[in-house]
GROMACS .gro file of C-alpha atoms in nm:
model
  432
    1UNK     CA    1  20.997  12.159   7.316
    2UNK     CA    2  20.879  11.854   7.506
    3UNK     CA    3  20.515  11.904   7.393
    4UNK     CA    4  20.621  11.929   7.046
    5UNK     CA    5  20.797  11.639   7.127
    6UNK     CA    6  20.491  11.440   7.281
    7UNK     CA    7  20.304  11.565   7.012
    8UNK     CA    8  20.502  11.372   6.747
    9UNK     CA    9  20.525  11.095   6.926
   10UNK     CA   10  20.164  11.040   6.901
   11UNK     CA   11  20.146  11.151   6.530
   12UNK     CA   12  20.438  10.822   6.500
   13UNK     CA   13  20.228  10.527   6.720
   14UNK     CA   14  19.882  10.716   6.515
   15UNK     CA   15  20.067  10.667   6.174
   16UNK     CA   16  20.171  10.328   6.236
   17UNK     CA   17  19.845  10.258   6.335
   18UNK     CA   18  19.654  10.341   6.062
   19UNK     CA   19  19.931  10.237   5.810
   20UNK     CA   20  20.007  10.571   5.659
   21UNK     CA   21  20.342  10.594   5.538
   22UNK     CA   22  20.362  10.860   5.388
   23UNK     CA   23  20.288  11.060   5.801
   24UNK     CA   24  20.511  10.778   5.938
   25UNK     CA   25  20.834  10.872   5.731
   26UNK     CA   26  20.721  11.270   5.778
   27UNK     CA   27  20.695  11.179   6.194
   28UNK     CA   28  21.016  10.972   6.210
   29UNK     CA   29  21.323  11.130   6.330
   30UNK     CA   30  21.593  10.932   6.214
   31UNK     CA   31  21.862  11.180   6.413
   32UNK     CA   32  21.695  11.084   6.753
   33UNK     CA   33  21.912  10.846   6.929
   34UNK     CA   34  21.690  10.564   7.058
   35UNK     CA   35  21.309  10.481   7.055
   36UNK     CA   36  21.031  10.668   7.178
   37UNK     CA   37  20.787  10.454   7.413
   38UNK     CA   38  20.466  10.516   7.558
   39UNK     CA   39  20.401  10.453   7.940
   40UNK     CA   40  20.365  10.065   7.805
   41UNK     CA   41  20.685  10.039   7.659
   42UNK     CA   42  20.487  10.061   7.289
   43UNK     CA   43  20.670  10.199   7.050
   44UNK     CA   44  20.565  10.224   6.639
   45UNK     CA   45  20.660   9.877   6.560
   46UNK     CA   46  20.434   9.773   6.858
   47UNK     CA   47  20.128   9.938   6.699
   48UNK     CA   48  20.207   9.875   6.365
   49UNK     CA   49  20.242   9.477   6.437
   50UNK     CA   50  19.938   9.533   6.657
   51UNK     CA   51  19.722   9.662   6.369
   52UNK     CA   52  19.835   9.386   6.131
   53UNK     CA   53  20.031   9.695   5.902
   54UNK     CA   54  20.283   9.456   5.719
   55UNK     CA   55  20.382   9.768   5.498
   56UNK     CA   56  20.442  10.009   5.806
   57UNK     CA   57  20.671   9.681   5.976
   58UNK     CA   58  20.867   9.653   5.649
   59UNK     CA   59  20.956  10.059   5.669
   60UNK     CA   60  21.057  10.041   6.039
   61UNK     CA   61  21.257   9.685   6.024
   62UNK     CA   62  21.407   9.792   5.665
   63UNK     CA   63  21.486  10.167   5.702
   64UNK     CA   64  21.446  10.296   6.048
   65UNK     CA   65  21.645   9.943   6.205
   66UNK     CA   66  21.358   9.853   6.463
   67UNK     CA   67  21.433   9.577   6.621
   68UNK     CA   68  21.205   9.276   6.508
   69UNK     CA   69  21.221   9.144   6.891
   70UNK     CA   70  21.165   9.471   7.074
   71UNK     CA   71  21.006   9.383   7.418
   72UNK     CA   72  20.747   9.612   7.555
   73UNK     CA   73  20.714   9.630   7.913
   74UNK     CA   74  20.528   9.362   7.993
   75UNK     CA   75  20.757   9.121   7.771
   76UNK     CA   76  20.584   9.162   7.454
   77UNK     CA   77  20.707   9.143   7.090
   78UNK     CA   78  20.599   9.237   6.782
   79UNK     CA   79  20.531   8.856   6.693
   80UNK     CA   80  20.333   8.841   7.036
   81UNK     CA   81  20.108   9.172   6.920
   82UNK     CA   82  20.015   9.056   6.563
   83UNK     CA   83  19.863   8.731   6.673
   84UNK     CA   84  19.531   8.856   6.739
   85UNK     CA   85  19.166   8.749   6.626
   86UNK     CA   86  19.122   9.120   6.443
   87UNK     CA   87  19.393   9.033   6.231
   88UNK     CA   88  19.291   8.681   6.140
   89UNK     CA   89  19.341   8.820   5.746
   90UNK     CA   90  19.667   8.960   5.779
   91UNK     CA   91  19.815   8.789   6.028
   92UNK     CA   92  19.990   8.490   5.813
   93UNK     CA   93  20.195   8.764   5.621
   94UNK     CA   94  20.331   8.965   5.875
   95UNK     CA   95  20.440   8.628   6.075
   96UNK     CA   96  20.651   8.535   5.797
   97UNK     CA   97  20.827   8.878   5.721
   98UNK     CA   98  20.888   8.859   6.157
   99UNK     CA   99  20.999   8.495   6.138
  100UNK     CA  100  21.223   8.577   5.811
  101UNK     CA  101  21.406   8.863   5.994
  102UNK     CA  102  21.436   8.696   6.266
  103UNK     CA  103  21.193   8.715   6.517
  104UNK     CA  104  21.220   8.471   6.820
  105UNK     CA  105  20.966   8.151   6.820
  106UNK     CA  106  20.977   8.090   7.181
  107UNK     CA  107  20.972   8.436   7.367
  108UNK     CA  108  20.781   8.454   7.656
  109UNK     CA  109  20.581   8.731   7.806
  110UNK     CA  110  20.539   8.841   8.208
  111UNK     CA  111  20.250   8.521   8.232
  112UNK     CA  112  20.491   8.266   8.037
  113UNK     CA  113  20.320   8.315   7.729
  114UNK     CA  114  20.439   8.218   7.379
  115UNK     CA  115  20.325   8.347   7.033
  116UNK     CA  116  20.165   7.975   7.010
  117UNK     CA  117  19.990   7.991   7.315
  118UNK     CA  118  19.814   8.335   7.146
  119UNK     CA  119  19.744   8.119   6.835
  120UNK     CA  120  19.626   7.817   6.978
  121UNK     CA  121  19.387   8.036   7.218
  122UNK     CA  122  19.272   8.222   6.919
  123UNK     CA  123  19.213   7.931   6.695
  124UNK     CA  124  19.461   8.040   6.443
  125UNK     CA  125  19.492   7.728   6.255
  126UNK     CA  126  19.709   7.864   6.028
  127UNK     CA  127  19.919   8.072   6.221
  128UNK     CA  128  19.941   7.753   6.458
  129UNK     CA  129  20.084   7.585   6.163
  130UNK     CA  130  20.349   7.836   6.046
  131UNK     CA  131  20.488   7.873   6.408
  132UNK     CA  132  20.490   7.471   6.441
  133UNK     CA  133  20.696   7.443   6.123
  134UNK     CA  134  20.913   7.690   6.227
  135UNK     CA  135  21.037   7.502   6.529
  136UNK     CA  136  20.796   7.663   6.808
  137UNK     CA  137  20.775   7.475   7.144
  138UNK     CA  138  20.460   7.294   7.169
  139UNK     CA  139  20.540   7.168   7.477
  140UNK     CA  140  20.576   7.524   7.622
  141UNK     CA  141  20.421   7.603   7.987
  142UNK     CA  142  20.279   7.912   8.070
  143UNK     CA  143  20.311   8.082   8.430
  144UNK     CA  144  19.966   7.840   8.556
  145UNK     CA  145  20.155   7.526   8.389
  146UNK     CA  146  19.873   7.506   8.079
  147UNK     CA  147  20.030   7.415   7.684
  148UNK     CA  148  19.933   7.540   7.359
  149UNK     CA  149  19.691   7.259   7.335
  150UNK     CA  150  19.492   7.383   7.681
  151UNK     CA  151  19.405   7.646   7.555
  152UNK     CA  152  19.224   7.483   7.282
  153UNK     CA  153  19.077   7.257   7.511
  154UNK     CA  154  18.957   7.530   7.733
  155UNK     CA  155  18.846   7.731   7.462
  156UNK     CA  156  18.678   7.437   7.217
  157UNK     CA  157  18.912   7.444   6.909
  158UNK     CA  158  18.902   7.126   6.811
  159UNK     CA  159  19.084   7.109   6.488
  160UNK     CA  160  19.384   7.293   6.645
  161UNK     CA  161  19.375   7.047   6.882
  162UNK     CA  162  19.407   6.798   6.661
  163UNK     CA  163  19.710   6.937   6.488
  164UNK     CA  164  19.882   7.063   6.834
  165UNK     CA  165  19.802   6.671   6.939
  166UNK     CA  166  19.930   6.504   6.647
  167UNK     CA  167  20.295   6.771   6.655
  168UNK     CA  168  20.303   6.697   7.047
  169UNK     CA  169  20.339   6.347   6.968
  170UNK     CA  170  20.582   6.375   6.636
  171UNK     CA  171  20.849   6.584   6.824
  172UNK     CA  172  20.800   6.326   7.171
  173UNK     CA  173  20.904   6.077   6.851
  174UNK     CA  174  21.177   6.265   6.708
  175UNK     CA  175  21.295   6.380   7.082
  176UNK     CA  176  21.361   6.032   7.200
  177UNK     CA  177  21.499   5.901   6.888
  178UNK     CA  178  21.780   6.191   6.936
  179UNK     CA  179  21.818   6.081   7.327
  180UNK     CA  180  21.840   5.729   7.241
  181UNK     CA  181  22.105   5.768   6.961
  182UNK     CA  182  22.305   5.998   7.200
  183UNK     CA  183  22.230   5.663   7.434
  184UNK     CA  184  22.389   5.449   7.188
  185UNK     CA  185  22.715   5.658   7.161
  186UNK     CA  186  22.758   5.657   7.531
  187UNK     CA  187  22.702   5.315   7.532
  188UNK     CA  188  22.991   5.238   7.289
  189UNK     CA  189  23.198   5.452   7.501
  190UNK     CA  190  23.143   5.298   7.807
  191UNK     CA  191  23.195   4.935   7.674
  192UNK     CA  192  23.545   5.094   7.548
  193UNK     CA  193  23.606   5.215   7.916
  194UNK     CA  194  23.499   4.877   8.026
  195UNK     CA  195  23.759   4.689   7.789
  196UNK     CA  196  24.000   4.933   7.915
  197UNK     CA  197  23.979   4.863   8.266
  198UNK     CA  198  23.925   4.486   8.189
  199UNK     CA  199  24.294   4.495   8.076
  200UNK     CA  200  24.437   4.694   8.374
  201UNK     CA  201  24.226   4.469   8.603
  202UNK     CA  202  24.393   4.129   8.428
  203UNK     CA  203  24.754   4.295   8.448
  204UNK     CA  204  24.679   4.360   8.785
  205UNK     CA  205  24.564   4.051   8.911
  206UNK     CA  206  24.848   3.874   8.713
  207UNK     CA  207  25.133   4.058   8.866
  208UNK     CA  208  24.954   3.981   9.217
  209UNK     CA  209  24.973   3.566   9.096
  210UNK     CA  210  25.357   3.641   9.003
  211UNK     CA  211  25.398   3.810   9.386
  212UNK     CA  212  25.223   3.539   9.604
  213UNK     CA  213  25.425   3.236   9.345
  214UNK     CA  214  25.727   3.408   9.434
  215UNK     CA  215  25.660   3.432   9.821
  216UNK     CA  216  25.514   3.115   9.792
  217UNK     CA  217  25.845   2.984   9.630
  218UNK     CA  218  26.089   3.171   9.886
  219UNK     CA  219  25.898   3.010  10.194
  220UNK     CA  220  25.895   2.669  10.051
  221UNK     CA  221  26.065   2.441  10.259
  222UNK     CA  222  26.378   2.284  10.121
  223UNK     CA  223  26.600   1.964  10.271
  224UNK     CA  224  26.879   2.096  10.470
  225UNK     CA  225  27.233   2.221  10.338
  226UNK     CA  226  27.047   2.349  10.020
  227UNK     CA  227  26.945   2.642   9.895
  228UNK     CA  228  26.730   2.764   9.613
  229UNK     CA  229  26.889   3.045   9.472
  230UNK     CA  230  27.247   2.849   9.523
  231UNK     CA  231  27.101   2.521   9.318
  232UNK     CA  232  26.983   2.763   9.066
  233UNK     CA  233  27.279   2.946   9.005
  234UNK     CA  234  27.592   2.798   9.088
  235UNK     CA  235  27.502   2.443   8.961
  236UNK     CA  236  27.598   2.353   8.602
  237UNK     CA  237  27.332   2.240   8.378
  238UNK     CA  238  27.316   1.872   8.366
  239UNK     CA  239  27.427   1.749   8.018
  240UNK     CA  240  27.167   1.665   7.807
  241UNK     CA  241  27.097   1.287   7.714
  242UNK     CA  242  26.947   1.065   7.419
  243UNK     CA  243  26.650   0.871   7.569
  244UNK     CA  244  26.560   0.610   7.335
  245UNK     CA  245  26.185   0.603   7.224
  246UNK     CA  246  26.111   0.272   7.397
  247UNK     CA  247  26.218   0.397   7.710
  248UNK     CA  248  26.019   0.718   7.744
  249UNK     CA  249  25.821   0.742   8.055
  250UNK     CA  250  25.426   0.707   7.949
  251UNK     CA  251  25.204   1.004   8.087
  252UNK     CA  252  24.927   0.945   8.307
  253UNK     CA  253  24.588   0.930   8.184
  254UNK     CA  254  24.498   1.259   8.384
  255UNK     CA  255  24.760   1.434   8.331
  256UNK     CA  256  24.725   1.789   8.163
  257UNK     CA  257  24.933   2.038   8.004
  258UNK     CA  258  24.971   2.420   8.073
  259UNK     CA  259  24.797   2.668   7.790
  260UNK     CA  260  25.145   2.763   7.630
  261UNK     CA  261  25.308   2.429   7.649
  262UNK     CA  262  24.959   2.295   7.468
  263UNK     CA  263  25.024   2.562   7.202
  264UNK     CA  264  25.383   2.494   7.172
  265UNK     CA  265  25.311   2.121   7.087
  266UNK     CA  266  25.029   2.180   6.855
  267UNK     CA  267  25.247   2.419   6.672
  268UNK     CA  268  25.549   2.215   6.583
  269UNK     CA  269  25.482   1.972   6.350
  270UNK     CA  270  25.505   1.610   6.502
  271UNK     CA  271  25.836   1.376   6.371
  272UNK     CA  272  25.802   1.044   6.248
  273UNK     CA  273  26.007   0.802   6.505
  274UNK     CA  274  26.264   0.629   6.321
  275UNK     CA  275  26.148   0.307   6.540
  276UNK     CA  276  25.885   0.111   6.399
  277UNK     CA  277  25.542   0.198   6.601
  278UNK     CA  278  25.322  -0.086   6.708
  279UNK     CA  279  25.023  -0.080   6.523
  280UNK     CA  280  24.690   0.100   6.748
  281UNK     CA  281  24.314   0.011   6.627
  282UNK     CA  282  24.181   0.312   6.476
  283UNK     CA  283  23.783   0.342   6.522
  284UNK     CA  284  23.578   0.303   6.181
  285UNK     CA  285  23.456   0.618   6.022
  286UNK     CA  286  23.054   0.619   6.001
  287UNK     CA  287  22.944   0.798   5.749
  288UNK     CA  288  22.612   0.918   5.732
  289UNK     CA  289  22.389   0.870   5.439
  290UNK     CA  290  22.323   1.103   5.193
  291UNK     CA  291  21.999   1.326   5.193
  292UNK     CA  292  21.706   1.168   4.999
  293UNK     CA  293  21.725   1.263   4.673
  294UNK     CA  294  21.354   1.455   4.571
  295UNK     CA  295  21.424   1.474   4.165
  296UNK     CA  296  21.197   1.238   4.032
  297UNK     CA  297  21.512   1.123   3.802
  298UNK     CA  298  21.673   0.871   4.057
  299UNK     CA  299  22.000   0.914   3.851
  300UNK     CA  300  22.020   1.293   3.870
  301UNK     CA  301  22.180   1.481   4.176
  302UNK     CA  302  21.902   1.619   4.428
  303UNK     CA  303  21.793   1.972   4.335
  304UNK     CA  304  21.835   2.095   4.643
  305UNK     CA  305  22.012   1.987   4.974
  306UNK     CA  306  21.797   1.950   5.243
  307UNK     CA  307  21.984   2.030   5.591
  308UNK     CA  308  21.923   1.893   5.939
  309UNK     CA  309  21.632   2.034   6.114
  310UNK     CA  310  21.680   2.330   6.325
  311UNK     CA  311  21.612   2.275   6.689
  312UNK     CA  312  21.273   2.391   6.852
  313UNK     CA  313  21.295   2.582   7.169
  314UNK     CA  314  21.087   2.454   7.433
  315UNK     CA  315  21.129   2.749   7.655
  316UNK     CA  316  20.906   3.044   7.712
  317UNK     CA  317  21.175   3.264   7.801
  318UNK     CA  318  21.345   3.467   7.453
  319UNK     CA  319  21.647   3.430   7.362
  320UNK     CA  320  21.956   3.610   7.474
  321UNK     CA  321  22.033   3.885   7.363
  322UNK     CA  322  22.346   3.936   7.203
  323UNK     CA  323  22.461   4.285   7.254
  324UNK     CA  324  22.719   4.418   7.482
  325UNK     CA  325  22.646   4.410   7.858
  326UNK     CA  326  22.757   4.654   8.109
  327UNK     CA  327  22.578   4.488   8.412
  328UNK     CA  328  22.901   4.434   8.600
  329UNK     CA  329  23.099   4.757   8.527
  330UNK     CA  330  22.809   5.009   8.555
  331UNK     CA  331  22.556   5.101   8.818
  332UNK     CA  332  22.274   5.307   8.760
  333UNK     CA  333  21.988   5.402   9.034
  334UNK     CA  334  21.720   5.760   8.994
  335UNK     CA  335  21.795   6.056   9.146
  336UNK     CA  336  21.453   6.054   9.294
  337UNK     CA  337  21.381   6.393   9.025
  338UNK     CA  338  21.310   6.170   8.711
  339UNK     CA  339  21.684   6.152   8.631
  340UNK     CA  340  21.952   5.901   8.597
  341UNK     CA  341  22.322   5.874   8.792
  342UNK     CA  342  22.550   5.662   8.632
  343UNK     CA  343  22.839   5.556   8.857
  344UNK     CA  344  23.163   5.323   8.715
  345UNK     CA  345  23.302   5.018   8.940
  346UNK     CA  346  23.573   5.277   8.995
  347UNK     CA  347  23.404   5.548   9.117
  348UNK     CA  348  23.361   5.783   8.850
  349UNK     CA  349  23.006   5.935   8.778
  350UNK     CA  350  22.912   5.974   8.362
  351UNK     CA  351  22.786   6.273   8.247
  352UNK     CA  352  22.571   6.430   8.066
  353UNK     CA  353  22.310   6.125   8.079
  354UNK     CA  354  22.046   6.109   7.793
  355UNK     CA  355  21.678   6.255   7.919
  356UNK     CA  356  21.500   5.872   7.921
  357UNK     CA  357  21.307   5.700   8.162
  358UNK     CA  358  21.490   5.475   8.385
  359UNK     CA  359  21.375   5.183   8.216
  360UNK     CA  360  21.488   5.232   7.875
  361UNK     CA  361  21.848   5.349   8.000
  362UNK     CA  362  21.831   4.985   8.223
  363UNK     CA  363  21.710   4.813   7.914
  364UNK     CA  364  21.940   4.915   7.655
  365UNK     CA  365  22.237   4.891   7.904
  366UNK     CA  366  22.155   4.610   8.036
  367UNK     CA  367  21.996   4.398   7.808
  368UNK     CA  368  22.034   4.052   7.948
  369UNK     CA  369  21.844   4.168   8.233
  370UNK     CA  370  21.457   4.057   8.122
  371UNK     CA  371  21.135   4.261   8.262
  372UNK     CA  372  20.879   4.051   8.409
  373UNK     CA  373  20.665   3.855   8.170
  374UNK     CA  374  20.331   3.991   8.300
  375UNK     CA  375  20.291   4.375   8.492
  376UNK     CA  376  20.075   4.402   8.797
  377UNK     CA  377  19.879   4.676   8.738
  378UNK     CA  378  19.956   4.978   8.995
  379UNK     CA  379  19.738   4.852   9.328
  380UNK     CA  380  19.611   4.510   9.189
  381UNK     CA  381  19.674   4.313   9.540
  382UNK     CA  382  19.421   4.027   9.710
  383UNK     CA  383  19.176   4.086   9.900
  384UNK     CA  384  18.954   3.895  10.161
  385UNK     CA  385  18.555   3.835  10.099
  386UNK     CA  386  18.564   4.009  10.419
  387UNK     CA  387  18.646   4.303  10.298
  388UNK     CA  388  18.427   4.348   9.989
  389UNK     CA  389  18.204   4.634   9.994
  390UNK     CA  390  17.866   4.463  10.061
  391UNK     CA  391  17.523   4.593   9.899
  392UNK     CA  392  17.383   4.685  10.221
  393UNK     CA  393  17.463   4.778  10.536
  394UNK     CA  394  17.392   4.535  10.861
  395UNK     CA  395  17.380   4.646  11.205
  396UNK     CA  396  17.504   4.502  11.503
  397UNK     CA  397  17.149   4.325  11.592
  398UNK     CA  398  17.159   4.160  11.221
  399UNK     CA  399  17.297   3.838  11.166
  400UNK     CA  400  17.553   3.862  11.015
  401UNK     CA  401  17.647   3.688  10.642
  402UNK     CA  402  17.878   3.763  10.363
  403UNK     CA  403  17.770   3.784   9.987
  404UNK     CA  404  18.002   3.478   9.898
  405UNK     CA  405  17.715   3.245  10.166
  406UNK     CA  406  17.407   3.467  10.013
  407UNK     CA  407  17.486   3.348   9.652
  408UNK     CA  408  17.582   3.026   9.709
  409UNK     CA  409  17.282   2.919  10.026
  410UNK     CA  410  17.071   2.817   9.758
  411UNK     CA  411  17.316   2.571   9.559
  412UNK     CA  412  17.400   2.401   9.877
  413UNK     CA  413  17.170   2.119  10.050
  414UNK     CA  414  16.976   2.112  10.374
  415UNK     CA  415  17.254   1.843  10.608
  416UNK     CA  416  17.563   2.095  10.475
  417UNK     CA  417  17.396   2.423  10.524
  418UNK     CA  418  17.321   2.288  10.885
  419UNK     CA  419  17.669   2.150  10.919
  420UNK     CA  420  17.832   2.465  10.820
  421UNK     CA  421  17.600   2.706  11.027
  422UNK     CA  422  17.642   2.439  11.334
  423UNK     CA  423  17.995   2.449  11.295
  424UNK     CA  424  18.011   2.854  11.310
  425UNK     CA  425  17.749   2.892  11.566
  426UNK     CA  426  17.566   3.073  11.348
  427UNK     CA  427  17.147   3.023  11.327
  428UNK     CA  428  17.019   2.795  11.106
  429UNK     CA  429  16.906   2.941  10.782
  430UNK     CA  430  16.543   2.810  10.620
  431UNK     CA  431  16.594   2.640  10.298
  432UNK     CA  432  16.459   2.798  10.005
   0.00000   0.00000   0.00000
């Protein structure tokens, strides 16, 4: 029974093979629970897809329920198998029946590889194209850390290099265009956290002011026999009188009014005094001339107003920016793993953070905060003439000159070169 068994096993994997469907259907066994592998984990959906048999995939998906993702031992699938320079004909139709029943994009094998990493190696421009549109990873490492497009560097395919180049840098666009608008709506969230605690900070601080005024007005010292709170509530209100308008006391020049008091008086409409007022100088009105009328009709209205000038900036610096600024409520720093923490005044760390660079997260939250006008470049620093690597080497029985005094010996004249040599204790040079 079990070489009968064996047997038909290998009259299934040869059917699928070859394509034959007529011996696959005869060498199926639709009562057998499960699926017959080889020592490889291959089963008939493995060959078939190996062999490029789109007809002998469409019986076992359709009829026999094969699964279109069906790992093999070493991690492959059907999608992994087809991709394969023999196939370069057939391949394109059996991706898309795989990829239309649902065959996974980014699977990865025992090494890391992904059905694009076969195409790209292969030079399956078209295949690399289908799996792209489809929403493969083309930034997908392998187990030695190499990308789809490696392997068309390694192995000179230099128009799917083009295409894997020119996707690599679409989805980089499309990828930080999604991470900067989730940036934006975790901005507007934190400037509504920030509002929030603005307004518990001011009633805070406020009822602090009403504490100290209160223990600053129960240690005030008062003359003796009196008391504050018996003044305040035991005395009757003096009666109100009529002071006549000629008698009000005048304020002082410097004297100011509180906030609500100034809005109090502003409100209510001011009263006439009954008493005749002494007449004040009022300052003449200047009025400014009217713009210079272009029509060429000196009786017709101008055609067009012509406004003040706008002011020139002098500056070199730009002009502030005028969106919402978080420099004061938020602190951000790296996590030292190409990350960013975000940490509230009160503690409390935000999460999840967009995946940016630290300077655009700085930039965009805190945008009054300029970069530097000009970037040193990564280990620009000064350095002596001493130091400059000279053209040849000079022993320790060689006089010894830099190339700075070599070029310039024969600009200067005889009485400085001496000078300068005398001054060093260095020998005389000959003039040229």
């Amino acid at each position: 029974l079990i070489q009968e068994r064996v047997e038909s096993n290998n009259c299934e994997w040869f059917a699928a093979a070859l394509g034959n469907l007529e011996w696959l259907r005869f060498c199926l066994n639709p009562d057998l629970e499960g699926f017959l592998t080889d020592n490889k984990g291959f089963t008939a959906i493995h060959f078939a897809a190996q062999k490029g048999k789109l007809e002998c995939l469409q019986v076992l998906v359709e009829e026999y329920k094969f699964p279109v993702d069906l790992p093999t031992k070493n991690g492959q699938t059907p999608l992994h198998l087809v991709i394969h320079k023999e196939n370069k004909n057939v391949v394109l139709p059996c991706v898309h029946y795989l990829l239309q029943h649902g065959a996974a994009l980014n699977t990865q094998t025992r090494n890391g590889s992904t059905p694009l990493h076969l195409a790209a190696r292969e030079g399956l421009l078209s295949c690399v194209k289908v799996l792209v549109k489809n929403g493969a990873n083309v930034h997908a490492r392998d187990a030695i850390g190499c990308k789809p497009i490696d392997y068309c560097k390694i192995w000179n395919h230099r128009v799917c290099a083009r295409f894997l180049k020119d996707a690599m840098w679409k989805r980089d666009k499309k990828d930080f265009a999604y991470e900067m608008g989730k940036l934006k709506g975790l901005k507007g969230r934190l400037a509504l956290m920030q509002r929030y605690y603005l307004t518990e900070y001011q009633e805070e601080q406020q009822l602090l002011r009403q504490a100290d005024f209160k223990k600053w007005l129960h240690h005030k010292p008062l003359p003796r026999g009196q008391s504050l709170i018996h003044s305040i509530e035991q005395e009757p209100p003096a009666p109100s009188r009529a002071i006549p308008v000629s008698k009000t006391p005048k304020l002082s020049k410097h004297f100011h009014l509180f906030p609500q008091e100034h809005l109090q008086q502003t409100s209510q409409p001011k009263l006439q005094p009954s008493v005749s007022s002494t007449p004040h100088y009022r300052h003449p009105t200047v009025r400014q001339p009217k713009p210079w009328n272009i029509s060429n009709n000196p009786a017709r209205s101008p055609t067009a107003q012509i406004g003040s000038p706008q002011g020139i900036r002098l500056g070199v610096n730009p002009d502030p920016s005028l969106e919402h600024n978080l420099s004061g409520f938020l602190k951000i720093r790296s996590d030292g793993q190409g990350g960013t923490h975000l940490c509230t005044v009160t503690g409390k760390q935000v999460a999840p953070v967009p995946r940016l660079p630290l300077e655009v997260i700085v930039r965009e939250l805190y945008p009054h905060m300029r970069p530097c006008r000009m970037k040193v470049p990564q280990g620009f620093h000064s350095v002596s003439i001493q130091d400059v690597d000279r053209k040849r080497y000079l022993g320790d029985n060689t006089f010894w000159t830099d190339t700075l005094a070599m070029n310039l010996r024969e600009t200067f004249d005889e009485a400085f070169l001496a000078a300068v040599q005398a001054h060093q204790g260095l020998p005389i040079l000959p003039c040229p």
